[in-house]
Every structure is written in C-alpha cells, then in structure tokens.
Amino acid sequence: MTKIAFRFFIDYEKEEKWLNEMESKGFHFLRYCFFFYIFERGNPNTYTYGIELLEDMSHHKNYDYLNFLKDTDIEHVASWARWVYLRKRKEYGPLNLFTDLSSKYSHFKRIFTFQVCLLPIMIASFIKLLDLTWHEGDFFYVAVSVLYTIFLIFFTSNTIRTHYKIKHIKENMQIHE
C-alpha cells in the first residue's frame, strides 16, 4: 500500500523527525517531489531516516560519497537539489551522519550558506510581489502576499536559528579542544 503525504518543512531536523515518526507507524519513505512524500506500508521500526545537504555540486563526488555511505549500510532513498534522504536498517545500528562536532559544524555551515544565498532572491521576490499587490489591489495578490510574508518570516527565523546552532557547535568545539 502506498501513502502520499503533503508537507512543507523549512527546518530539515523537523522533517527528519517527521519521517522517523512516519516510519514508526509503518510508513517507509520512498520518494520526495515538491512537498509530496511517498511512503510504502511495511513493518514499523525497520529504518532510521536522516537528511543531509551534500557538500559538493559535482555529481561525481556525490556519487562517490553515496557509494561510501552504501558501504556503511546507509541507503540513499531520494534526492532534491543537493538534499539527500538516507536511511539505515535499525538492525545495523544507529544512523550517525555526523560523528563529530566538526562534521556537524560543516553541515550547518552548508545549510546556512544555502539559506543566506536564497534570502536575497526571496526578498527581491517579496518586494516585486508587494509592488504588484499595491498596483493591482486584487484579492489574489493580497492573499499571496500574506502567505509569502509568513513563509519569509519562517525562513528568516530558521536562518537565524541555523546561525545560532553554528555558534553553539563552535563553542562546544572550542571547549573540547
């Protein structure tokens, strides 16, 4: 049996948590496509899911990295842009994508850079949308502007949270040195 779920996440850790909650109910994640998640029914508590923003844009390096993960019993389930959805059978042990503070720090730095690069584009789109709303005065543009404003607030607050996570990890790294 296949289940399709529509969800929108800005925070990848919440997305990861939700995938693992779905798995505990017996829904094994298979694919992702523009906010739609496809699951297949199976035995609960079989897999642990993880999400990672890949370091490199090169397909060759990503392929090598995913093959390395495969050697450690981690399965590549789906991809979206540079994000990869991974899983590991629980019988093979825990899924630890970031085994030390340095690798966790690097991952959050990649996420922060990704978010900071998107932010000016989103703000420019927001300004254009406000201009359209102001000149058109149509209910459609007003509704879209309100939704986009909410999205932009969540995205910006998540970017700020990512910054503080990086700061916290960096402080822990200095303590452990």
Short mmCIF file of C-alpha atoms in Angstrom, two decimals:
data_model
loop_
_atom_site.label_atom_id
_atom_site.label_comp_id
_atom_site.label_asym_id
_atom_site.label_seq_id
_atom_site.Cartn_x
_atom_site.Cartn_y
_atom_site.Cartn_z
CA MET A 1 0.00 0.00 0.00
CA THR A 2 1.29 3.44 -0.94
CA LYS A 3 0.62 6.62 1.02
CA ILE A 4 1.19 10.13 -0.32
CA ALA A 5 1.56 12.97 2.16
CA PHE A 6 1.85 16.70 1.54
CA ARG A 7 4.13 18.55 3.94
CA PHE A 8 6.17 21.71 3.89
CA PHE A 9 9.30 21.97 6.01
CA ILE A 10 11.78 24.79 6.38
CA ASP A 11 13.72 23.06 9.17
CA TYR A 12 15.33 19.84 7.96
CA GLU A 13 15.58 18.47 11.52
CA LYS A 14 11.80 18.67 11.90
CA GLU A 15 11.42 16.97 8.52
CA GLU A 16 13.80 14.22 9.63
CA LYS A 17 11.87 13.78 12.87
CA TRP A 18 8.57 13.53 10.97
CA LEU A 19 9.98 10.91 8.58
CA ASN A 20 11.08 8.83 11.58
CA GLU A 21 7.66 9.24 13.21
CA MET A 22 6.01 8.04 9.98
CA GLU A 23 8.42 5.09 9.93
CA SER A 24 7.48 4.17 13.49
CA LYS A 25 3.87 3.91 12.23
CA GLY A 26 4.99 1.54 9.46
CA PHE A 27 5.31 4.02 6.57
CA HIS A 28 8.66 3.68 4.84
CA PHE A 29 9.69 6.77 2.93
CA LEU A 30 10.39 6.16 -0.77
CA ARG A 31 10.38 9.44 -2.71
CA TYR A 32 10.04 13.18 -2.48
CA CYS A 33 8.77 15.59 -5.11
CA PHE A 34 7.84 19.24 -4.39
CA PHE A 35 6.40 18.84 -0.91
CA PHE A 36 4.89 15.42 -1.64
CA TYR A 37 6.25 12.43 0.25
CA ILE A 38 5.59 8.92 -0.96
CA PHE A 39 5.59 6.07 1.53
CA GLU A 40 5.05 2.35 1.31
CA ARG A 41 3.49 0.33 4.11
CA GLY A 42 5.86 -2.03 5.92
CA ASN A 43 6.89 -3.20 9.35
CA PRO A 44 7.36 -0.34 11.80
CA ASN A 45 10.74 0.38 13.38
CA THR A 46 12.73 -1.06 10.48
CA TYR A 47 14.68 2.05 9.41
CA THR A 48 16.12 5.26 10.77
CA TYR A 49 15.99 8.22 8.37
CA GLY A 50 18.43 11.07 8.01
CA ILE A 51 18.71 14.09 5.73
CA GLU A 52 21.89 15.76 4.58
CA LEU A 53 22.77 18.74 2.42
CA LEU A 54 25.61 17.49 0.24
CA GLU A 55 28.84 19.39 0.26
CA ASP A 56 29.59 19.42 -3.41
CA MET A 57 27.65 20.28 -6.56
CA SER A 58 29.66 17.71 -8.51
CA HIS A 59 27.63 14.63 -9.38
CA HIS A 60 30.80 12.55 -9.48
CA LYS A 61 31.81 13.46 -5.92
CA ASN A 62 28.25 12.98 -4.68
CA TYR A 63 28.12 9.58 -6.36
CA ASP A 64 31.38 8.61 -4.62
CA TYR A 65 30.04 9.83 -1.28
CA LEU A 66 26.75 7.96 -1.66
CA ASN A 67 28.69 4.80 -2.58
CA PHE A 68 30.78 5.27 0.55
CA LEU A 69 27.58 5.51 2.61
CA LYS A 70 26.27 2.37 0.93
CA ASP A 71 29.35 0.53 2.20
CA THR A 72 28.31 1.56 5.73
CA ASP A 73 24.78 0.13 5.24
CA ILE A 74 23.25 3.56 4.64
CA GLU A 75 20.81 3.62 1.74
CA HIS A 76 20.17 6.64 -0.48
CA VAL A 77 16.38 6.89 -0.72
CA ALA A 78 15.67 10.16 -2.51
CA SER A 79 17.20 13.48 -3.53
CA TRP A 80 16.05 17.04 -4.03
CA ALA A 81 18.59 19.53 -5.33
CA ARG A 82 21.61 18.95 -3.04
CA TRP A 83 19.49 17.43 -0.26
CA VAL A 84 19.62 13.66 0.11
CA TYR A 85 17.30 11.44 2.11
CA LEU A 86 19.09 8.50 3.66
CA ARG A 87 18.07 5.54 5.76
CA LYS A 88 19.67 2.70 7.62
CA ARG A 89 18.13 -0.51 8.87
CA LYS A 90 17.91 -0.39 12.65
CA GLU A 91 19.34 -3.89 12.91
CA TYR A 92 22.63 -2.49 11.51
CA GLY A 93 22.94 0.13 14.26
CA PRO A 94 22.19 3.83 14.60
CA LEU A 95 22.33 6.24 11.68
CA ASN A 96 25.06 8.72 12.55
CA LEU A 97 25.71 11.01 9.60
CA PHE A 98 27.74 13.45 11.71
CA THR A 99 30.02 11.55 14.02
CA ASP A 100 31.90 14.52 15.43
CA LEU A 101 31.35 18.22 16.09
CA SER A 102 33.49 19.21 13.09
CA SER A 103 31.31 17.34 10.57
CA LYS A 104 28.13 18.67 12.23
CA TYR A 105 29.58 22.19 12.12
CA SER A 106 30.38 21.81 8.41
CA HIS A 107 26.86 20.57 7.68
CA PHE A 108 25.20 23.51 9.42
CA LYS A 109 27.59 25.90 7.67
CA ARG A 110 26.47 24.47 4.31
CA ILE A 111 22.82 24.88 5.30
CA PHE A 112 23.43 28.44 6.48
CA THR A 113 25.24 29.35 3.24
CA PHE A 114 22.38 27.80 1.24
CA GLN A 115 19.81 29.81 3.21
CA VAL A 116 21.77 33.07 3.03
CA CYS A 117 22.11 32.68 -0.75
CA LEU A 118 18.35 32.20 -1.10
CA LEU A 119 17.39 35.08 1.18
CA PRO A 120 18.19 38.00 -1.22
CA ILE A 121 16.28 36.25 -4.02
CA MET A 122 13.31 35.75 -1.72
CA ILE A 123 13.40 39.35 -0.51
CA ALA A 124 13.58 40.65 -4.10
CA SER A 125 10.59 38.46 -4.99
CA PHE A 126 8.77 39.76 -1.94
CA ILE A 127 9.36 43.39 -2.99
CA LYS A 128 8.11 42.62 -6.52
CA LEU A 129 5.05 40.89 -5.08
CA LEU A 130 4.31 43.86 -2.82
CA ASP A 131 4.61 46.17 -5.83
CA LEU A 132 2.13 44.03 -7.78
CA THR A 133 -0.23 43.94 -4.80
CA TRP A 134 -0.02 47.71 -4.39
CA HIS A 135 -0.76 48.42 -8.05
CA GLU A 136 -3.28 45.65 -8.73
CA GLY A 137 -5.11 45.69 -5.40
CA ASP A 138 -6.55 42.32 -6.36
CA PHE A 139 -7.55 39.92 -3.58
CA PHE A 140 -5.39 37.19 -5.15
CA TYR A 141 -2.21 39.27 -4.83
CA VAL A 142 -3.10 40.27 -1.28
CA ALA A 143 -3.62 36.63 -0.29
CA VAL A 144 -0.37 35.54 -1.96
CA SER A 145 1.48 38.44 -0.31
CA VAL A 146 0.22 37.45 3.12
CA LEU A 147 1.23 33.79 2.59
CA TYR A 148 4.61 34.79 1.20
CA THR A 149 5.19 37.13 4.15
CA ILE A 150 4.51 34.28 6.57
CA PHE A 151 6.84 32.00 4.61
CA LEU A 152 9.58 34.66 4.54
CA ILE A 153 9.30 35.18 8.32
CA PHE A 154 9.62 31.43 8.96
CA PHE A 155 12.51 31.10 6.52
CA THR A 156 14.37 34.07 8.02
CA SER A 157 13.82 32.85 11.58
CA ASN A 158 15.09 29.39 10.56
CA THR A 159 18.19 31.02 9.03
CA ILE A 160 18.80 32.86 12.30
CA ARG A 161 18.31 29.60 14.25
CA THR A 162 20.85 27.90 11.97
CA HIS A 163 23.30 30.71 12.73
CA TYR A 164 22.88 30.14 16.48
CA LYS A 165 23.29 26.37 16.05
CA ILE A 166 26.59 27.01 14.28
CA LYS A 167 27.65 29.35 17.06
CA HIS A 168 26.71 26.77 19.71
CA ILE A 169 28.59 23.96 17.92
CA LYS A 170 31.63 26.20 17.50
CA GLU A 171 31.62 26.98 21.26
CA ASN A 172 31.42 23.25 22.03
CA MET A 173 34.30 22.60 19.64
CA GLN A 174 36.43 25.16 21.50
CA ILE A 175 35.56 23.59 24.86
CA HIS A 176 36.58 20.11 23.65
CA GLU A 177 39.90 21.30 22.18
#
